[in-house]
Coordinates of C-alpha atoms in Angstrom, one line a residue:
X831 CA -18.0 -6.8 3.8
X832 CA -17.4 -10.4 5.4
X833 CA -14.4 -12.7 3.7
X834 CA -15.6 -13.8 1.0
X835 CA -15.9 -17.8 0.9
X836 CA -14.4 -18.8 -2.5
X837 CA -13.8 -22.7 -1.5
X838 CA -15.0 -24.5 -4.6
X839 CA -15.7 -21.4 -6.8
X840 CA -14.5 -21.1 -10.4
X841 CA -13.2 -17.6 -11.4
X842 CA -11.9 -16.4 -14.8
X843 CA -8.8 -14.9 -14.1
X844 CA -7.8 -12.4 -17.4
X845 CA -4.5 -11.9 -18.0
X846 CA -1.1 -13.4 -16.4
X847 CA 0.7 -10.4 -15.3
X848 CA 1.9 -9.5 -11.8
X849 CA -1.4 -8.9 -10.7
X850 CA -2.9 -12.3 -12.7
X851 CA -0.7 -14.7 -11.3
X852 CA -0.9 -13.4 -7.8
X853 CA -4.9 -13.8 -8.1
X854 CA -4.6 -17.2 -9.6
X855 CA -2.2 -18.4 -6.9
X856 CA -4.4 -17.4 -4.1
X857 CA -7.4 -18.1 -5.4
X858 CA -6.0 -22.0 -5.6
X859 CA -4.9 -21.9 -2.0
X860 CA -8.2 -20.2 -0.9
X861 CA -9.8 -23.5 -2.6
X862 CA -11.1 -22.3 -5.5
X863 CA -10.5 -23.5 -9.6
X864 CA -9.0 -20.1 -11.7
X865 CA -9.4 -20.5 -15.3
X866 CA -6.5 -18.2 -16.8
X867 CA -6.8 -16.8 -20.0
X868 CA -4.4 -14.5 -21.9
X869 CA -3.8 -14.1 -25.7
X870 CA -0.2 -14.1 -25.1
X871 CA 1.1 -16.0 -21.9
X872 CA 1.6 -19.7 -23.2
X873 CA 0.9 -20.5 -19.6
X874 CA -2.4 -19.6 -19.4
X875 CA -5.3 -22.4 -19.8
X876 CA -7.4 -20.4 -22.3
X877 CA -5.5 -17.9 -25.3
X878 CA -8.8 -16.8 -27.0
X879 CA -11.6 -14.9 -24.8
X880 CA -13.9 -16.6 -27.4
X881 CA -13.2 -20.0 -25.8
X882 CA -14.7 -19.0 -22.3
X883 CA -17.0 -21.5 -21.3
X884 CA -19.6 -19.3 -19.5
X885 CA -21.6 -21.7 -17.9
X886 CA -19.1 -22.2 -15.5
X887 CA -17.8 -19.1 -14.4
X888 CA -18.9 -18.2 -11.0
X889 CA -16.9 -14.5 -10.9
X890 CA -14.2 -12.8 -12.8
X891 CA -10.8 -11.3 -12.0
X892 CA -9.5 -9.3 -14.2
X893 CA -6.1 -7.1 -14.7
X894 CA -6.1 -3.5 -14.8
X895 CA -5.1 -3.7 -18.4
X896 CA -8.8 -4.3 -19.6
X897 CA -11.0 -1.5 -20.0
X898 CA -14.7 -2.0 -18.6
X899 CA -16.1 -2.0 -22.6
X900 CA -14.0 -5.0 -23.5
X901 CA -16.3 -7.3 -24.8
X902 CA -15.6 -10.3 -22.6
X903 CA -16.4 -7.9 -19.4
X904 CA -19.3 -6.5 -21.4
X905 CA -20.5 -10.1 -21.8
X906 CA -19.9 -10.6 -18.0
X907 CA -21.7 -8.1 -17.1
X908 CA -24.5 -9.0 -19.5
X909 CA -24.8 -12.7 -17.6
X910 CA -24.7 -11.1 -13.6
X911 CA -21.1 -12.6 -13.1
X912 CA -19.7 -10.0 -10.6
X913 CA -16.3 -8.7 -12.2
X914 CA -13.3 -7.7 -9.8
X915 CA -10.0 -6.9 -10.1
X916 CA -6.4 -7.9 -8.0
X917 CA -7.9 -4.3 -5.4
X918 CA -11.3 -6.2 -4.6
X919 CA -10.0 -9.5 -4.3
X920 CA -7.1 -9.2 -1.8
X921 CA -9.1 -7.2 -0.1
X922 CA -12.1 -10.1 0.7
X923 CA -9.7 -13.0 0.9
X924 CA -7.3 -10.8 3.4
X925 CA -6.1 -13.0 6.6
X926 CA -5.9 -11.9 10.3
X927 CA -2.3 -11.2 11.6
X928 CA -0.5 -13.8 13.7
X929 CA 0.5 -11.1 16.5
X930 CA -2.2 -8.7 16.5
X931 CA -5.8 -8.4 15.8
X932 CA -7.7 -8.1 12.7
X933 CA -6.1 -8.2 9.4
X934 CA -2.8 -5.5 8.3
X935 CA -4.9 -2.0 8.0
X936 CA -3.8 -1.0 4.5
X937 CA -2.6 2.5 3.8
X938 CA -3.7 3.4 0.4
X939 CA -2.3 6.1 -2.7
X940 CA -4.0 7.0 -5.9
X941 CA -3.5 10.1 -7.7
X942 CA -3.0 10.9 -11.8
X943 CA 1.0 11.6 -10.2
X944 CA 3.3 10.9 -7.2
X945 CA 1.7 8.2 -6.4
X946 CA 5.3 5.8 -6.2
X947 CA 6.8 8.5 -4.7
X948 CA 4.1 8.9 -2.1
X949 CA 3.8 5.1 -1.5
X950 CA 7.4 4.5 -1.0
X951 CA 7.9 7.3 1.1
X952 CA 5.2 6.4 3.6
X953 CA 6.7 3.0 3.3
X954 CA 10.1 3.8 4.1
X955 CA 8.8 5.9 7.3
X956 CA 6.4 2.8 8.8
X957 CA 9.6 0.7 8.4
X958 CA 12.0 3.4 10.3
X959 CA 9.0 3.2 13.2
X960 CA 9.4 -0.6 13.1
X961 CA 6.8 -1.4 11.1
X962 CA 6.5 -4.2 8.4
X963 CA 4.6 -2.5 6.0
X964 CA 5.5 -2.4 2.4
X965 CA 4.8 -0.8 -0.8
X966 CA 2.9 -2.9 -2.8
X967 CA -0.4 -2.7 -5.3
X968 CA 0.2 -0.8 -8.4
X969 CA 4.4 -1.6 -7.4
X970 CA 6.3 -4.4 -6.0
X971 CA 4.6 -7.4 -5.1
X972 CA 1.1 -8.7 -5.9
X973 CA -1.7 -7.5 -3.9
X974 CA -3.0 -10.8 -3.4
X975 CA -0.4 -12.1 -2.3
X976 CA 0.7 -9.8 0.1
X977 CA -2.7 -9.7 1.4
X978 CA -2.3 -13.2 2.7
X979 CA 1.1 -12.6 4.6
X980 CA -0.3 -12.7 8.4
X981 CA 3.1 -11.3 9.3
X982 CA 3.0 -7.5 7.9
X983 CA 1.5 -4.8 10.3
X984 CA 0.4 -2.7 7.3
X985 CA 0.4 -2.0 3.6
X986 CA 1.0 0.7 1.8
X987 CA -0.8 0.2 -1.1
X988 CA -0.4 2.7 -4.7
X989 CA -3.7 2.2 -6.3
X990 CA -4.2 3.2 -10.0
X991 CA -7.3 4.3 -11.4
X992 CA -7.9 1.1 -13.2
X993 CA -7.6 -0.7 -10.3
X994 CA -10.0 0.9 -8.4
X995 CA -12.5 0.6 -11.4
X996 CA -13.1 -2.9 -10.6
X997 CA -12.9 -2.0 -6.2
X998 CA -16.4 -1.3 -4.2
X999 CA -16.1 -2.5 -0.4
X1000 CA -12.3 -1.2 0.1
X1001 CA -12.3 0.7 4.0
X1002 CA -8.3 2.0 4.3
X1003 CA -7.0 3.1 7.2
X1004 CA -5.5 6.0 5.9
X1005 CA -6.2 7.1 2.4
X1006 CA -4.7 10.2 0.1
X1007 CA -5.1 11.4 -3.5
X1008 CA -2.5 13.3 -4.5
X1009 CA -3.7 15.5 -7.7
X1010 CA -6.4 14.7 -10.4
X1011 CA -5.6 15.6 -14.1
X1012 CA -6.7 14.2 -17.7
X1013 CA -5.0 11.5 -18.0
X1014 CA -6.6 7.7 -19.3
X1015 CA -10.0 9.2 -20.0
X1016 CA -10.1 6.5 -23.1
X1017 CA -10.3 3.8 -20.8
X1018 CA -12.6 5.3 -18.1
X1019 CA -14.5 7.5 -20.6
X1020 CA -13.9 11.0 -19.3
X1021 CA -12.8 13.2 -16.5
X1022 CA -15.7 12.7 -14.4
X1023 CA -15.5 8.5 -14.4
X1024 CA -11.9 8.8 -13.9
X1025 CA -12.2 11.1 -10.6
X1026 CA -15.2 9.0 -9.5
X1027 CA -12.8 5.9 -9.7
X1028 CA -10.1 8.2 -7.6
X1029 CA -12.4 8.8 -5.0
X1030 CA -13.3 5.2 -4.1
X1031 CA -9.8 5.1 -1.7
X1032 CA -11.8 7.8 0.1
X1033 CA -14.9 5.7 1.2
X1034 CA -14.9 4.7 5.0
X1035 CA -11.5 5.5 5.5
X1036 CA -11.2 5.1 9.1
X1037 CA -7.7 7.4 10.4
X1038 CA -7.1 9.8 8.3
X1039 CA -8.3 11.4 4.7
X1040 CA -5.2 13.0 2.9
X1041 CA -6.0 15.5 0.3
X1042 CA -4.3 17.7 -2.3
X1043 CA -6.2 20.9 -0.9
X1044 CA -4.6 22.9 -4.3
X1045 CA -6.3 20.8 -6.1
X1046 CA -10.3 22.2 -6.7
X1047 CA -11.5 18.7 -7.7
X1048 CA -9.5 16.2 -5.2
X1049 CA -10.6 18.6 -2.4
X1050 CA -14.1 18.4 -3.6
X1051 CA -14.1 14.4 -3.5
X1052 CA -12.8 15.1 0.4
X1053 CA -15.6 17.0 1.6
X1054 CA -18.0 14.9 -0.2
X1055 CA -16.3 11.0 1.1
X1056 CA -18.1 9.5 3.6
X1057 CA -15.8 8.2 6.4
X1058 CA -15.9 6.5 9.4
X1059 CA -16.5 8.6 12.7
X1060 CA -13.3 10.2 13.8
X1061 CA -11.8 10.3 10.8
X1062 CA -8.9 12.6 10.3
X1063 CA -9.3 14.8 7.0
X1064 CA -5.9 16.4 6.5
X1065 CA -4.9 18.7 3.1
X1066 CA -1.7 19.6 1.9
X1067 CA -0.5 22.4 0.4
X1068 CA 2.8 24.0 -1.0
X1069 CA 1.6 27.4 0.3
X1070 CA 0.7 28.1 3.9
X1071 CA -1.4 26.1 5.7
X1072 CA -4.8 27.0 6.8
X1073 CA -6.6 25.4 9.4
X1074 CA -6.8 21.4 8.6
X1075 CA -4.2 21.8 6.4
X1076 CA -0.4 21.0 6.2
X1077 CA 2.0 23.1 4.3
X1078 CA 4.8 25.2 4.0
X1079 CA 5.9 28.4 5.6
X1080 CA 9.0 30.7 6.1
X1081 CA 11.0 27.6 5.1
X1082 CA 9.1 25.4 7.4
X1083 CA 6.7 22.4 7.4
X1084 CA 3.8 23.6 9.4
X1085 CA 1.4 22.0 10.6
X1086 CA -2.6 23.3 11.0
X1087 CA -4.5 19.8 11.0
X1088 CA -3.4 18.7 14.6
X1089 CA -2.3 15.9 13.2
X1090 CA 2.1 16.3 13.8
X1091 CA 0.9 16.6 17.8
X1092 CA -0.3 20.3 18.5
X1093 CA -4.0 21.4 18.6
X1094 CA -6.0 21.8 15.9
X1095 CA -5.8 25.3 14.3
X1096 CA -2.5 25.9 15.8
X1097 CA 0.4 26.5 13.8
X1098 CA 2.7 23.5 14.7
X1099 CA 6.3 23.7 13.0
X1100 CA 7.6 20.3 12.1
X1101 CA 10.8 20.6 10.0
X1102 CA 12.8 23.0 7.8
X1103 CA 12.4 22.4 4.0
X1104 CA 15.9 22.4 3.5
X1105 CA 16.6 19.3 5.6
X1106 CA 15.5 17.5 3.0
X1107 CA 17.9 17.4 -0.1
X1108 CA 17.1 15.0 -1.9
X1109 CA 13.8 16.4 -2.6
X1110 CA 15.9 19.4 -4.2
X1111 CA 18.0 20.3 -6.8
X1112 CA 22.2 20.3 -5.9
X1113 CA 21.7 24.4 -6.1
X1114 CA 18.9 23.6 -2.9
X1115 CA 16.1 24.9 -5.3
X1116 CA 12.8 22.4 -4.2
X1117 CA 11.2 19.9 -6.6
X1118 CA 7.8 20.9 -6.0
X1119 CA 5.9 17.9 -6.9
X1120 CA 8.5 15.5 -4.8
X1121 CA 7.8 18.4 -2.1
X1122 CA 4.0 17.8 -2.3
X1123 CA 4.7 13.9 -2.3
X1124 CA 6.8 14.2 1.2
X1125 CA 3.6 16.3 2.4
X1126 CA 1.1 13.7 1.7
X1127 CA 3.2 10.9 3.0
X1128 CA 4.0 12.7 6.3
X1129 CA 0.4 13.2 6.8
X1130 CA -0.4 9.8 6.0
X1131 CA 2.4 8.3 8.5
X1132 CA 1.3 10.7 11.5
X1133 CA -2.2 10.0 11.1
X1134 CA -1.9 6.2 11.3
X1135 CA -0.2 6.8 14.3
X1136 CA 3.6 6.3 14.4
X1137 CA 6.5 8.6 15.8
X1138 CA 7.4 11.6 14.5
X1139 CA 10.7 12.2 14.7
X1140 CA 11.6 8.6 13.4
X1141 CA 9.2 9.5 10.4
X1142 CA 10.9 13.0 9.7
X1143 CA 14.8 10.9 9.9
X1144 CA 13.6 8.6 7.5
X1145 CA 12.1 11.3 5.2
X1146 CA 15.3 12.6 5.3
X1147 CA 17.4 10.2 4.0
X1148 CA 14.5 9.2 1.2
X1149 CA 15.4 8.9 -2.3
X1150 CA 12.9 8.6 -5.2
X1151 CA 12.7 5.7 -7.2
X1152 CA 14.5 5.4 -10.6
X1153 CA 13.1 7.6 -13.1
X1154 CA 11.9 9.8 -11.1
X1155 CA 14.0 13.2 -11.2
X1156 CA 17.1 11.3 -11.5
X1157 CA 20.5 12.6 -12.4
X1158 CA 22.1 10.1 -14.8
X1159 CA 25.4 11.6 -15.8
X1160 CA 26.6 14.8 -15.5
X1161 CA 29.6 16.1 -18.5
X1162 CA 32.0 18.7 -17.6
X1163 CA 32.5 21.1 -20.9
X1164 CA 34.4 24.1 -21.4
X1165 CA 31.3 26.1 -20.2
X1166 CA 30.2 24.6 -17.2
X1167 CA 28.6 21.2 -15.9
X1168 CA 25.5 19.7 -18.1
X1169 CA 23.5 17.4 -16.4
X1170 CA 21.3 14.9 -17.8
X1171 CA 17.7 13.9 -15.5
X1172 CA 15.9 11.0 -16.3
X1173 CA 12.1 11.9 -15.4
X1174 CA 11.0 9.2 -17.4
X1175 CA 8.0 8.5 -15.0
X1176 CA 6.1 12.1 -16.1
X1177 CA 4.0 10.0 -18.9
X1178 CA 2.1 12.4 -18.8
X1179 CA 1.5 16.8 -19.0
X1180 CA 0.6 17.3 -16.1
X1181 CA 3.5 15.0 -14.7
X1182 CA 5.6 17.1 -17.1
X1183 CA 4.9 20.3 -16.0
X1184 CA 5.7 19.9 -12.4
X1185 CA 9.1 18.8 -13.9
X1186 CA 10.2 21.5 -15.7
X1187 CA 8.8 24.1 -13.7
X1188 CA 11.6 22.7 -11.2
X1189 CA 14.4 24.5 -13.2
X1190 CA 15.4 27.9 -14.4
X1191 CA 14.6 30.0 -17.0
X1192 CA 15.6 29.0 -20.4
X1193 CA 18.1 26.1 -18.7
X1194 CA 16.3 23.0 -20.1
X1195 CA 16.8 21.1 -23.1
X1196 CA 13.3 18.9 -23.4
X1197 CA 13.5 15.4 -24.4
X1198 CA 9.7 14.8 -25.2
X1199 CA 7.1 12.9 -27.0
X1200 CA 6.0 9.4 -27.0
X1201 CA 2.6 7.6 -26.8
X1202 CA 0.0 10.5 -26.4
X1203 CA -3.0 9.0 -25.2
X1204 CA -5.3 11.5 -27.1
X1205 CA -3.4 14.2 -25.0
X1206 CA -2.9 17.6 -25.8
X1207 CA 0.3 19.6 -24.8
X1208 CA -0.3 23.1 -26.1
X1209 CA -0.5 24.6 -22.7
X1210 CA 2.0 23.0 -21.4
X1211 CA 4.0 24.3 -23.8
X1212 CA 2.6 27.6 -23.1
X1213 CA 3.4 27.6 -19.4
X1214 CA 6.5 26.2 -19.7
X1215 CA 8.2 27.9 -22.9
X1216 CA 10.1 30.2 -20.4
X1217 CA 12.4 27.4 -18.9
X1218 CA 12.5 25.7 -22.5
X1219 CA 16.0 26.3 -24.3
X1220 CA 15.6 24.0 -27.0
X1221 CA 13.4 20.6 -27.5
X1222 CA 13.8 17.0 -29.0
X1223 CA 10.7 15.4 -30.4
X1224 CA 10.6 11.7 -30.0
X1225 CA 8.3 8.6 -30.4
X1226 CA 6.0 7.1 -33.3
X1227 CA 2.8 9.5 -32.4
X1228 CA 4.6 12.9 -32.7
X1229 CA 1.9 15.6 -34.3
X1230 CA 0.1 16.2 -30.7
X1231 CA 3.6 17.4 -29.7
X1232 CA 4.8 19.3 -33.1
X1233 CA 1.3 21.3 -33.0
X1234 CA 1.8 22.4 -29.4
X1235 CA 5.2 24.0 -30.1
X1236 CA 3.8 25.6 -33.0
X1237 CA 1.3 26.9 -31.6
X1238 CA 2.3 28.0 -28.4
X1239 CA 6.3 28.2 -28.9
X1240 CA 7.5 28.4 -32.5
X1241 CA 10.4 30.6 -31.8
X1242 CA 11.9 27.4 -29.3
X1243 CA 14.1 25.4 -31.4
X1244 CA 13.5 21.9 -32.5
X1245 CA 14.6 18.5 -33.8
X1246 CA 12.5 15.8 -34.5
X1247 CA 13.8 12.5 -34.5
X1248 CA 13.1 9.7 -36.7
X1249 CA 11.0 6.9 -35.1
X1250 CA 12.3 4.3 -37.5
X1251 CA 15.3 2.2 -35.6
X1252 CA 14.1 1.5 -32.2
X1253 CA 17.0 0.6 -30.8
X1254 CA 18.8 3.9 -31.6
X1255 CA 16.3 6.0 -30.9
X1256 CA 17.7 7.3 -27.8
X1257 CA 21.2 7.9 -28.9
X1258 CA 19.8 10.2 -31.9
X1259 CA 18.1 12.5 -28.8
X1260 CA 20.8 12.4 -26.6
X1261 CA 22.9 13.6 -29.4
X1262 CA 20.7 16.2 -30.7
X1263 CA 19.7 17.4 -27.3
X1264 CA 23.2 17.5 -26.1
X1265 CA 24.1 19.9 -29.2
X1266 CA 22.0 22.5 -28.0
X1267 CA 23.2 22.6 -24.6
X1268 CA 25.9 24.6 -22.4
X1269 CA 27.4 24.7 -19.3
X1270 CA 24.8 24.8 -16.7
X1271 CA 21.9 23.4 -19.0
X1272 CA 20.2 20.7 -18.0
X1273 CA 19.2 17.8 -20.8
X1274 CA 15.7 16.6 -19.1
X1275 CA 14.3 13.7 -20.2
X1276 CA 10.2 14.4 -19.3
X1277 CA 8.2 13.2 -22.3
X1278 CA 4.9 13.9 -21.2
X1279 CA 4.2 10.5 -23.0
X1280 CA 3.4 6.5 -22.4
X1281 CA 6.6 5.4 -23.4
X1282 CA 4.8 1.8 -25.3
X1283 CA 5.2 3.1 -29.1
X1284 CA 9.2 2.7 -29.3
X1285 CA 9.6 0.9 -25.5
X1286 CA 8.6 -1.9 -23.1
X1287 CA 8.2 0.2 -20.5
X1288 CA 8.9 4.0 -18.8
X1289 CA 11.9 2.0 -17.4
X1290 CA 13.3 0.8 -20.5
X1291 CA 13.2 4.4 -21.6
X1292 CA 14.7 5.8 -18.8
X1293 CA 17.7 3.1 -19.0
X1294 CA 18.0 3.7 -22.4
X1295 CA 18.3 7.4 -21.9
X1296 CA 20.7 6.9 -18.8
X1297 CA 22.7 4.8 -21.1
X1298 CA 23.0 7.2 -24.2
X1299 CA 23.6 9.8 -21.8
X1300 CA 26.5 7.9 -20.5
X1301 CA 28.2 7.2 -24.0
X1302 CA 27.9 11.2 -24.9
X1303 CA 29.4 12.2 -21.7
X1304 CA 31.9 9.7 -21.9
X1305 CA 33.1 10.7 -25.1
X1306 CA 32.5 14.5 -24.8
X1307 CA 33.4 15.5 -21.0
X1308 CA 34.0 14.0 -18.1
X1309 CA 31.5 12.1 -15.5

């Protein structure tokens, strides 16, 4: 699709987040008039949808936060305005670069999980090959704006679902989805919708197609995208590689896909699994999920192009993001160490799962609950009761998480705490969650849950947790 010429336009920009202001600025310095409207932001122009003057609206931008059934969009639709979101636009108003070429290629990441791990990753590797090429989209700075920067070689770009509701002419250079589970099926209206939405990052990628080749249903959307000739498709795996594939083996990162170098089909060894600790546990046992994130991310970086052992040293030294597996304090008791991990970014089971399957047997006591979503956790429970030692129910919406455990687990202690008192909330768990812990236990905070019931955000929760965790251990053992 050509630029698109928006000199003169006026476009109804909805909502005045990140992604809102971005649109609005750019849409002013690409000439046209945004109309901002949100119920909340006293900067906005408009504060009811009800005062939208139609007539006058030549296309809509909207944020993520608005599901396609809200009426406003319904009513959009209804009159033949064409409705985008921050994806589309930055995407059409893109500039050319001022030292190469063509606009920045843009690397993009969806997935229902690891897709901020993944993004900064493949980030932090384009910048050790002296690339500017940040993380942005769905994290960091707006879209838009960053779209406009003629300066940047590339952008990595984490993609949510939502976003990519509202996308239709994006072509990536390099594209991955990194798993596909239930997760937002309110807003999208079922499995289905919500992996259709997924696969949109896969349509005329042009380098290389990165797909979760565990995963029945991503792997599906791979062999059904439609790229652009020569066109790299590359699946990971955490078992051994087959052809096409990239994986693990005897310890190794190997190599099947031809894409670290070797031949296609030959077994090309790229770099021993321990070398990379902070994708492990201090005892050196591997995070899985963070595992599968460095695979997809590896695979993204070598098929755009840049060098490989630069890549691997930057993987190397790679830590993930707060809230994201992250020891927080650690209290020395008469026992042993306990060690408290915020994981506050697994919102959701499946997110969840790949968390606790990271520890021992019966060594984890489970801070969960939250915001469910219309999720369902009795098999999670179920898989997972072997590593569970005791739980601690949080959050307003705690019956989806009560039922799992007693259907699935109900010889696994519990304590459920009281929702009423916000702001103590996370001292209560901390305490509870501490008492049923010993030396070498781990207190993991991995609710399986939106965190916007009790919270602003799944980084308020972490910090709240890191903080609480900090008081016990301060007054109970030493840091």
């Amino acid at each position: 699709m050509e630029p698109m010429d928006i000199n003169g336009k006026t476009v109804l920009v909805a909502g005045l987040g990140v992604s809102g202001r971005g649109m609005a600025d750019v849409l002013r310095a690409c000439g046209a008039h945004p109309v901002t409207v949100d119920e909340r932001n006293p900067d906005a122009d408009l504060h009811d949808f009800g005062a939208i003057d139609w007539d006058c609206i030549d296309l809509v931008a909207t944020s993520p936060v608005f599901a396609p059934t809200t009426p406003f969009l319904v009513e959009a639709a209804r009159r033949g305005i064409e409705t985008i979101g921050e994806v589309e636009l930055a995407w059409r108003l893109r500039v050319g670069r001022d030292h190469a070429d063509g606009p920045a290629p843009w690397i993009g990441i969806t997935g229902t999980n690891g897709k901020t791990s993944t993004t900064e990753m493949t980030a932090a590797m384009m910048a050790a090959c002296g690339l500017d090429a940040p993380a942005v989209g769905n994290i960091g700075r707006s879209l838009s704006l960053a779209a406009r920067d003629p300066h940047a070689d590339a952008l990595c770009v984490e993609l949510s679902s939502f976003q990519l509701h509202f996308t239709s002419s994006l072509a990536l250079a390099c594209a991955a989805i990194t798993n596909i589970a239930d997760d937002h099926l309110d807003w999208h209206g079922g499995i289905d919708n919500y992996a259709a939405d997924k696969a949109k990052v896969f349509h005329g990628v042009t380098r290389a197609l990165v797909y979760n080749a565990d995963d029945a249903r991503v792997s599906a959307l791979a062999a059904a995208a439609e790229t652009a000739p020569g066109c790299r498709r590359i699946g990971f795996t955490l078992g051994v590689p087959a052809d096409g594939q990239i994986g693990v083996e005897d310890g190794w990162i190997v190599d099947r896909s031809g894409v670290a170098g070797a031949p296609a089909g030959t077994a090309e060894r790229i770099a021993e699994v321990a070398g990379f600790t902070h994708l492990s546990e201090p005892d050196g046992t591997v995070y899985p999920h963070l595992l599968a994130d460095a695979l997809t991310a590896l695979a993204l970086v070598l098929g755009y192009g840049v060098d490989r052992e630069r890549a691997l040293e930057a993987l190397r030294a790679f830590h993930p993001g707060g809230h994201r597996i992250q020891t927080v304090a650690t209290a020395t008791l008469a026992d042993g160490d306990v060690r408290f991990v915020d994981d506050s970014k697994a919102t959701n089971a499946h997110a969840a799962k790949a968390s606790l399957s990271s520890y021992a047997g019966k060594s984890v006591v489970w801070i969960a609950g939250g915001l469910a979503k219309g999720g369902r956790f009795e098999q999670l429970v179920a898989d997972q009761a072997h590593v569970i030692k005791a739980a601690v129910v949080i959050g307003v919406d705690q019956r989806p998480m009560l039922d799992a455990f007693a259907a699935s687990a109900p010889d696994i202690p519990l304590t459920v705490i009281d929702p009423a008192d916000r702001d103590t909330v996370m001292d209560r768990a901390v305490e509870a969650a501490a008492g049923y812990a010993h030396g070498g236990d781990v207190v993991l905070m991995a609710p399986a849950c939106a965190s916007m019931d009790q919270f602003r955000s799944y980084a308020e929760r972490g910090d709240r947790f890191a903080a609480a965790a900090a008081r016990w251990t301060e007054a109970h053992g030493e840091r």
